[in-house]
PDB file of C-alpha atoms in Angstrom:
ATOM      1  CA  GLY A   1      -4.079   8.726  17.659  1.00 46.00           C
ATOM      2  CA  ASN A   2      -7.396   7.179  18.611  1.00 50.00           C
ATOM      3  CA  LYS A   3      -7.672   5.630  22.056  1.00 59.00           C
ATOM      4  CA  SER A   4      -9.546   2.426  22.851  1.00 61.00           C
ATOM      5  CA  ARG A   5     -10.743   1.610  26.328  1.00 65.00           C
ATOM      6  CA  GLY A   6     -12.458  -1.225  28.161  1.00 68.00           C
ATOM      7  CA  ARG A   7     -13.797  -1.374  31.721  1.00 74.00           C
ATOM      8  CA  TYR A   8     -13.720  -4.402  34.014  1.00 72.00           C
ATOM      9  CA  PRO A   9     -15.164  -4.478  37.580  1.00 74.00           C
ATOM     10  CA  VAL A  10     -12.490  -6.088  39.757  1.00 75.00           C
ATOM     11  CA  GLY A  11     -13.711  -5.603  43.330  1.00 73.00           C
ATOM     12  CA  GLY A  12     -16.584  -4.630  45.594  1.00 75.00           C
ATOM     13  CA  ALA A  13     -17.051  -1.988  48.252  1.00 79.00           C
ATOM     14  CA  PHE A  14     -14.845  -1.958  51.362  1.00 80.00           C
ATOM     15  CA  ARG A  15     -13.913   0.492  54.125  1.00 84.00           C
ATOM     16  CA  LEU A  16     -10.459   2.058  53.881  1.00 80.00           C
ATOM     17  CA  ALA A  17      -9.061   3.772  56.977  1.00 86.00           C
ATOM     18  CA  ALA A  18      -7.019   6.959  56.721  1.00 86.00           C
ATOM     19  CA  GLY A  19      -3.454   6.137  55.728  1.00 86.00           C
ATOM     20  CA  GLU A  20      -4.290   2.478  55.049  1.00 86.00           C
ATOM     21  CA  ARG A  21      -3.020   0.762  51.901  1.00 87.00           C
ATOM     22  CA  ARG A  22      -4.809  -2.227  50.441  1.00 80.00           C
ATOM     23  CA  GLU A  23      -3.893  -4.352  47.459  1.00 82.00           C
ATOM     24  CA  VAL A  24      -6.708  -5.718  45.292  1.00 79.00           C
ATOM     25  CA  PRO A  25      -5.452  -8.658  43.214  1.00 84.00           C
ATOM     26  CA  PHE A  26      -7.393  -9.381  40.045  1.00 80.00           C
ATOM     27  CA  SER A  27      -7.080 -11.066  36.694  1.00 83.00           C
ATOM     28  CA  VAL A  28      -8.860 -10.481  33.399  1.00 82.00           C
ATOM     29  CA  ARG A  29      -8.966 -12.879  30.472  1.00 85.00           C
ATOM     30  CA  LEU A  30      -7.701 -11.031  27.413  1.00 88.00           C
ATOM     31  CA  PRO A  31      -9.482 -11.455  24.073  1.00 91.00           C
ATOM     32  CA  TRP A  32      -7.646 -13.597  21.513  1.00 95.00           C
ATOM     33  CA  GLU A  33      -7.369 -10.516  19.274  1.00 95.00           C
ATOM     34  CA  THR A  34      -5.502  -8.468  21.887  1.00 94.00           C
ATOM     35  CA  PRO A  35      -2.872  -6.328  20.106  1.00 95.00           C
ATOM     36  CA  VAL A  36       0.762  -7.333  20.492  1.00 95.00           C
ATOM     37  CA  THR A  37       3.086  -4.735  22.006  1.00 94.00           C
ATOM     38  CA  GLU A  38       6.461  -6.470  21.761  1.00 93.00           C
ATOM     39  CA  LEU A  39       8.428  -9.092  19.854  1.00 91.00           C
ATOM     40  CA  ARG A  40      11.207 -10.918  21.705  1.00 89.00           C
ATOM     41  CA  GLY A  41      11.178  -8.104  24.274  1.00 88.00           C
ATOM     42  CA  ARG A  42      11.510  -5.391  21.603  1.00 89.00           C
ATOM     43  CA  PRO A  43       8.699  -2.794  21.650  1.00 90.00           C
ATOM     44  CA  LEU A  44       6.590  -2.597  18.495  1.00 90.00           C
ATOM     45  CA  GLY A  45       5.677   1.060  19.037  1.00 85.00           C
ATOM     46  CA  LEU A  46       2.170   0.350  20.349  1.00 87.00           C
ATOM     47  CA  THR A  47       1.267   1.346  23.913  1.00 85.00           C
ATOM     48  CA  LEU A  48      -1.354  -0.385  26.067  1.00 87.00           C
ATOM     49  CA  GLY A  49      -1.998   0.389  29.702  1.00 83.00           C
ATOM     50  CA  VAL A  50      -4.149  -0.504  32.680  1.00 83.00           C
ATOM     51  CA  ARG A  51      -5.548   2.074  35.108  1.00 81.00           C
ATOM     52  CA  ALA A  52      -7.414   1.706  38.391  1.00 78.00           C
ATOM     53  CA  GLU A  53     -10.540   3.819  38.854  1.00 79.00           C
ATOM     54  CA  PRO A  54     -11.619   3.564  42.527  1.00 78.00           C
ATOM     55  CA  ALA A  55     -14.793   5.321  43.670  1.00 74.00           C
ATOM     56  CA  ALA A  56     -15.044   6.910  47.130  1.00 73.00           C
ATOM     57  CA  GLY A  57     -18.268   8.491  48.342  1.00 65.00           C
ATOM     58  CA  GLY A  58     -19.701   8.406  44.847  1.00 61.00           C
ATOM     59  CA  ASP A  59     -16.749  10.270  43.336  1.00 64.00           C
ATOM     60  CA  GLY A  60     -14.381   8.479  41.009  1.00 62.00           C
ATOM     61  CA  ASP A  61     -10.629   8.841  40.896  1.00 68.00           C
ATOM     62  CA  ARG A  62      -8.169   7.611  38.281  1.00 69.00           C
ATOM     63  CA  SER A  63      -4.639   6.388  38.729  1.00 70.00           C
ATOM     64  CA  ASP A  64      -1.919   6.919  36.174  1.00 74.00           C
ATOM     65  CA  PRO A  65      -1.877   4.174  33.527  1.00 78.00           C
ATOM     66  CA  ALA A  66       0.553   1.320  34.140  1.00 83.00           C
ATOM     67  CA  PRO A  67       2.151  -0.119  30.978  1.00 85.00           C
ATOM     68  CA  LEU A  68       0.680  -3.398  29.766  1.00 88.00           C
ATOM     69  CA  ARG A  69       3.055  -5.639  27.831  1.00 91.00           C
ATOM     70  CA  VAL A  70       1.548  -8.241  25.505  1.00 94.00           C
ATOM     71  CA  ALA A  71       3.824 -10.809  23.894  1.00 94.00           C
ATOM     72  CA  PRO A  72       2.708 -12.578  20.696  1.00 96.00           C
ATOM     73  CA  LEU A  73       1.158 -16.008  20.708  1.00 97.00           C
ATOM     74  CA  PRO A  74       3.618 -18.718  19.577  1.00 97.00           C
ATOM     75  CA  ALA A  75       2.033 -18.883  16.116  1.00 97.00           C
ATOM     76  CA  GLN A  76       2.106 -15.079  15.777  1.00 98.00           C
ATOM     77  CA  GLU A  77       5.780 -15.005  16.754  1.00 97.00           C
ATOM     78  CA  ALA A  78       6.525 -17.800  14.274  1.00 97.00           C
ATOM     79  CA  VAL A  79       4.855 -15.859  11.442  1.00 98.00           C
ATOM     80  CA  LEU A  80       6.749 -12.653  12.273  1.00 97.00           C
ATOM     81  CA  GLU A  81      10.040 -14.550  12.520  1.00 97.00           C
ATOM     82  CA  ALA A  82       9.343 -16.186   9.142  1.00 98.00           C
ATOM     83  CA  PHE A  83       8.837 -12.757   7.551  1.00 98.00           C
ATOM     84  CA  GLU A  84      12.147 -11.696   9.100  1.00 97.00           C
ATOM     85  CA  GLN A  85      13.921 -14.793   7.781  1.00 97.00           C
ATOM     86  CA  LEU A  86      12.516 -14.053   4.311  1.00 97.00           C
ATOM     87  CA  GLY A  87      14.061 -10.578   4.370  1.00 98.00           C
ATOM     88  CA  PHE A  88      11.060  -8.448   5.366  1.00 98.00           C
ATOM     89  CA  GLY A  89      11.544  -5.640   7.874  1.00 96.00           C
ATOM     90  CA  LEU A  90       9.261  -4.216  10.540  1.00 93.00           C
ATOM     91  CA  ARG A  91       8.114  -0.704   9.604  1.00 92.00           C
ATOM     92  CA  SER A  92       5.267   0.122  11.962  1.00 90.00           C
ATOM     93  CA  ALA A  93       2.547  -1.236  14.232  1.00 92.00           C
ATOM     94  CA  GLY A  94      -0.699   0.494  15.137  1.00 92.00           C
ATOM     95  CA  LEU A  95      -4.433   0.193  15.684  1.00 93.00           C
ATOM     96  CA  GLU A  96      -7.082   0.833  13.054  1.00 92.00           C
ATOM     97  CA  HIS A  97     -10.762   1.256  13.850  1.00 92.00           C
ATOM     98  CA  GLY A  98     -13.247  -0.784  11.836  1.00 93.00           C
ATOM     99  CA  ARG A  99     -13.594  -4.422  10.828  1.00 92.00           C
ATOM    100  CA  ILE A 100     -12.240  -6.427   7.899  1.00 92.00           C
ATOM    101  CA  GLY A 101     -15.110  -7.887   5.909  1.00 89.00           C
ATOM    102  CA  GLY A 102     -15.145 -11.636   5.321  1.00 87.00           C
ATOM    103  CA  THR A 103     -13.176 -12.465   8.464  1.00 91.00           C
ATOM    104  CA  GLY A 104     -14.045 -13.655  11.941  1.00 89.00           C
ATOM    105  CA  GLN A 105     -12.929 -10.380  13.542  1.00 93.00           C
ATOM    106  CA  ARG A 106     -14.728  -9.719  16.826  1.00 93.00           C
ATOM    107  CA  LEU A 107     -13.222  -6.524  18.230  1.00 92.00           C
ATOM    108  CA  PRO A 108     -14.250  -3.215  16.596  1.00 92.00           C
ATOM    109  CA  PHE A 109     -10.594  -2.406  15.891  1.00 92.00           C
ATOM    110  CA  ARG A 110      -7.608  -4.319  14.565  1.00 95.00           C
ATOM    111  CA  GLN A 111      -3.844  -4.207  14.790  1.00 96.00           C
ATOM    112  CA  GLU A 112      -1.918  -3.613  11.568  1.00 96.00           C
ATOM    113  CA  ILE A 113       1.795  -4.406  11.383  1.00 96.00           C
ATOM    114  CA  GLY A 114       3.584  -2.771   8.449  1.00 96.00           C
ATOM    115  CA  LEU A 115       6.389  -4.784   6.835  1.00 97.00           C
ATOM    116  CA  THR A 116       8.903  -3.543   4.260  1.00 96.00           C
ATOM    117  CA  PRO A 117       9.483  -5.979   1.376  1.00 96.00           C
ATOM    118  CA  SER A 118      12.541  -8.126   0.869  1.00 97.00           C
ATOM    119  CA  ALA A 119      14.815  -7.469  -2.109  1.00 96.00           C
ATOM    120  CA  ARG A 120      12.959 -10.197  -3.975  1.00 95.00           C
ATOM    121  CA  TYR A 121       9.689  -8.244  -3.868  1.00 94.00           C
ATOM    122  CA  ALA A 122      11.005  -4.679  -3.691  1.00 93.00           C
ATOM    123  CA  HIS A 123      10.049  -3.987  -7.327  1.00 91.00           C
ATOM    124  CA  GLN A 124       6.497  -5.262  -6.772  1.00 89.00           C
ATOM    125  CA  LEU A 125       5.581  -4.070  -3.289  1.00 90.00           C
ATOM    126  CA  ASP A 126       5.999  -0.992  -1.170  1.00 92.00           C
ATOM    127  CA  GLU A 127       4.620  -2.561   1.983  1.00 94.00           C
ATOM    128  CA  ILE A 128       2.665  -5.506   3.372  1.00 95.00           C
ATOM    129  CA  GLU A 129       0.256  -4.792   6.208  1.00 96.00           C
ATOM    130  CA  LEU A 130      -0.294  -7.827   8.409  1.00 97.00           C
ATOM    131  CA  THR A 131      -3.259  -8.354  10.723  1.00 97.00           C
ATOM    132  CA  PHE A 132      -3.585 -11.242  13.186  1.00 98.00           C
ATOM    133  CA  LEU A 133      -7.108 -12.421  14.066  1.00 97.00           C
ATOM    134  CA  ALA A 134      -6.696 -15.269  16.539  1.00 97.00           C
ATOM    135  CA  VAL A 135      -9.372 -17.679  17.753  1.00 95.00           C
ATOM    136  CA  PRO A 136      -8.973 -20.559  20.241  1.00 95.00           C
ATOM    137  CA  ASP A 137      -8.006 -23.195  17.674  1.00 94.00           C
ATOM    138  CA  ALA A 138      -6.393 -21.235  14.835  1.00 96.00           C
ATOM    139  CA  LEU A 139      -4.692 -18.072  13.704  1.00 97.00           C
ATOM    140  CA  GLU A 140      -6.254 -16.075  10.879  1.00 97.00           C
ATOM    141  CA  VAL A 141      -3.737 -13.924   9.011  1.00 97.00           C
ATOM    142  CA  VAL A 142      -4.788 -11.089   6.698  1.00 97.00           C
ATOM    143  CA  LEU A 143      -2.206  -9.598   4.333  1.00 97.00           C
ATOM    144  CA  GLU A 144      -2.816  -6.294   2.575  1.00 94.00           C
ATOM    145  CA  THR A 145      -0.381  -5.639  -0.248  1.00 91.00           C
ATOM    146  CA  ASP A 146       0.543  -2.096  -1.232  1.00 82.00           C
ATOM    147  CA  LYS A 147       1.902  -2.153  -4.783  1.00 69.00           C
ATOM    148  CA  ARG A 148       4.527   0.428  -5.627  1.00 57.00           C
ATOM    149  CA  GLY A 149       3.017   2.850  -8.118  1.00 55.00           C
ATOM    150  CA  GLY A 150      -0.127   0.740  -8.334  1.00 52.00           C
ATOM    151  CA  PRO A 151      -3.657   2.024  -8.897  1.00 49.00           C
ATOM    152  CA  SER A 152      -4.475   1.689  -5.199  1.00 44.00           C
ATOM    153  CA  SER A 153      -2.030   4.475  -4.422  1.00 43.00           C
ATOM    154  CA  GLY A 154      -4.654   6.790  -5.858  1.00 43.00           C
ATOM    155  CA  GLY A 155      -7.312   5.648  -3.397  1.00 44.00           C
ATOM    156  CA  GLY A 156      -8.581   2.367  -4.845  1.00 43.00           C
ATOM    157  CA  HIS A 157      -9.890  -0.663  -2.951  1.00 50.00           C
ATOM    158  CA  ASP A 158      -7.647  -2.602  -0.606  1.00 58.00           C
ATOM    159  CA  ALA A 159      -6.247  -5.876  -1.974  1.00 80.00           C
ATOM    160  CA  LEU A 160      -6.474  -8.347   0.886  1.00 91.00           C
ATOM    161  CA  SER A 161      -5.621 -12.022   1.144  1.00 94.00           C
ATOM    162  CA  ARG A 162      -6.663 -14.207   4.071  1.00 95.00           C
ATOM    163  CA  PHE A 163      -4.963 -17.335   5.412  1.00 97.00           C
ATOM    164  CA  THR A 164      -5.613 -19.640   8.374  1.00 96.00           C
ATOM    165  CA  VAL A 165      -3.162 -21.883  10.215  1.00 97.00           C
ATOM    166  CA  PRO A 166      -3.549 -23.946  13.428  1.00 96.00           C
ATOM    167  CA  HIS A 167      -1.716 -22.629  16.472  1.00 97.00           C
ATOM    168  CA  THR A 168       0.390 -25.801  16.333  1.00 95.00           C
ATOM    169  CA  GLY A 169       1.806 -24.754  12.973  1.00 95.00           C
ATOM    170  CA  PRO A 170       1.825 -26.117   9.405  1.00 95.00           C
ATOM    171  CA  ALA A 171       0.813 -29.717   8.900  1.00 88.00           C
ATOM    172  CA  GLY A 172       3.291 -32.222   7.455  1.00 86.00           C
ATOM    173  CA  PRO A 173       6.893 -31.429   6.513  1.00 88.00           C
ATOM    174  CA  GLN A 174       6.236 -27.772   5.604  1.00 91.00           C
ATOM    175  CA  ASP A 175       7.851 -25.250   7.942  1.00 96.00           C
ATOM    176  CA  TRP A 176       6.818 -21.702   8.833  1.00 97.00           C
ATOM    177  CA  ASP A 177       9.196 -20.085   6.320  1.00 97.00           C
ATOM    178  CA  ASP A 178       7.757 -22.101   3.432  1.00 97.00           C
ATOM    179  CA  LEU A 179       4.209 -21.430   4.582  1.00 97.00           C
ATOM    180  CA  VAL A 180       4.662 -17.663   4.873  1.00 98.00           C
ATOM    181  CA  ASP A 181       6.576 -17.514   1.584  1.00 97.00           C
ATOM    182  CA  GLY A 182       3.599 -19.181  -0.080  1.00 97.00           C
ATOM    183  CA  TRP A 183       1.280 -16.612   1.485  1.00 97.00           C
ATOM    184  CA  ILE A 184       3.403 -13.772   0.129  1.00 97.00           C
ATOM    185  CA  ARG A 185       3.546 -15.217  -3.390  1.00 95.00           C
ATOM    186  CA  GLU A 186      -0.203 -15.841  -3.412  1.00 95.00           C
ATOM    187  CA  SER A 187      -0.891 -12.306  -2.145  1.00 94.00           C
ATOM    188  CA  VAL A 188       1.325 -10.761  -4.838  1.00 92.00           C
ATOM    189  CA  GLU A 189      -0.296 -12.885  -7.550  1.00 90.00           C
ATOM    190  CA  HIS A 190      -3.716 -11.913  -6.224  1.00 86.00           C
ATOM    191  CA  ARG A 191      -2.713  -8.265  -6.365  1.00 82.00           C
ATOM    192  CA  GLU A 192      -1.411  -8.503  -9.912  1.00 80.00           C
ATOM    193  CA  SER A 193      -4.376 -10.546 -11.156  1.00 75.00           C
ATOM    194  CA  TYR A 194      -7.137  -8.434  -9.655  1.00 59.00           C
ATOM    195  CA  ASP A 195      -5.243  -5.140  -9.572  1.00 56.00           C
ATOM    196  CA  CYS A 196      -7.044  -2.977  -7.020  1.00 46.00           C
ATOM    197  CA  HIS A 197     -10.189  -5.158  -6.783  1.00 48.00           C
ATOM    198  CA  ALA A 198     -10.178  -6.998  -3.473  1.00 42.00           C
ATOM    199  CA  VAL A 199     -12.001 -10.105  -2.364  1.00 43.00           C
ATOM    200  CA  PHE A 200     -12.169  -8.679   1.140  1.00 42.00           C
ATOM    201  CA  GLY A 201     -12.464  -5.018   2.142  1.00 43.00           C
ATOM    202  CA  HIS A 202     -12.453  -2.870   5.238  1.00 47.00           C
ATOM    203  CA  GLU A 203     -15.830  -2.108   6.757  1.00 48.00           C
ATOM    204  CA  SER A 204     -16.710   1.269   8.223  1.00 41.00           C
ATOM    205  CA  PRO A 205     -15.725   1.814  11.858  1.00 47.00           C
ATOM    206  CA  ALA A 206     -18.304   0.895  14.456  1.00 42.00           C
ATOM    207  CA  PRO A 207     -20.189   3.898  15.838  1.00 42.00           C
ATOM    208  CA  SER A 208     -19.568   2.968  19.486  1.00 41.00           C
ATOM    209  CA  PRO A 209     -16.088   3.447  20.981  1.00 39.00           C
ATOM    210  CA  PRO A 210     -14.060   0.219  21.041  1.00 38.00           C
ATOM    211  CA  SER A 211     -12.527  -1.257  24.152  1.00 37.00           C
ATOM    212  CA  THR A 212      -8.884  -1.974  24.849  1.00 37.00           C
ATOM    213  CA  PRO A 213      -8.285  -5.246  26.718  1.00 37.00           C
ATOM    214  CA  SER A 214      -6.039  -5.088  29.735  1.00 35.00           C
ATOM    215  CA  ALA A 215      -4.989  -7.143  32.743  1.00 36.00           C
ATOM    216  CA  SER A 216      -2.790  -6.430  35.736  1.00 33.00           C
ATOM    217  CA  SER A 217      -2.785  -5.877  39.501  1.00 32.00           C
ATOM    218  CA  THR A 218      -2.614  -2.521  41.208  1.00 29.00           C
ATOM    219  CA  GLU A 219      -2.886  -0.887  44.604  1.00 30.00           C
ATOM    220  CA  VAL A 220      -5.591   1.459  45.833  1.00 28.00           C
TER     221      VAL A 220
END
């Protein structure tokens, strides 16, 4: 698949004697939209890594990538757990280049998590693709519904629905299960009402290569 990469300077020049080992601690603040690689310790099938690229005498050298594990934000985990409680299953997780129009997406790529429908929606949906677009004070959730045998299966527009919730969760007595169930029902109704005509659509991929956020410590 496509690879995304970002570069971060983490140290300056220093003299390294023959046979000497030196550790260079560093930290990098990850973007809010950083893809999630695991849920409750279970891999989602998406691989991120961090690699040191030291330069000696003007020549660069690359280390082997070290795995980078990214757990979901509490609100992201709550949404995924609500889908699970409602009978949806995890099908896939991957990166897609391009932006979703009408959203606050900042990175030139997005993570899409494919969910199989519960028995309640099995006759209406083949799959729901979920995208998290987090910002400091809220979580934006985009749901793309794939209708079984629907017109979009022939290459129509994407039917997207967008929802926003504070990181602290639903306000009032409503819980996460009720909130997510309402999102699903609204997305299905939107799909049936507008068929394959979407309020929001995918934009073309950006021409420049996107960057993959990463953070870790390594030795040189």
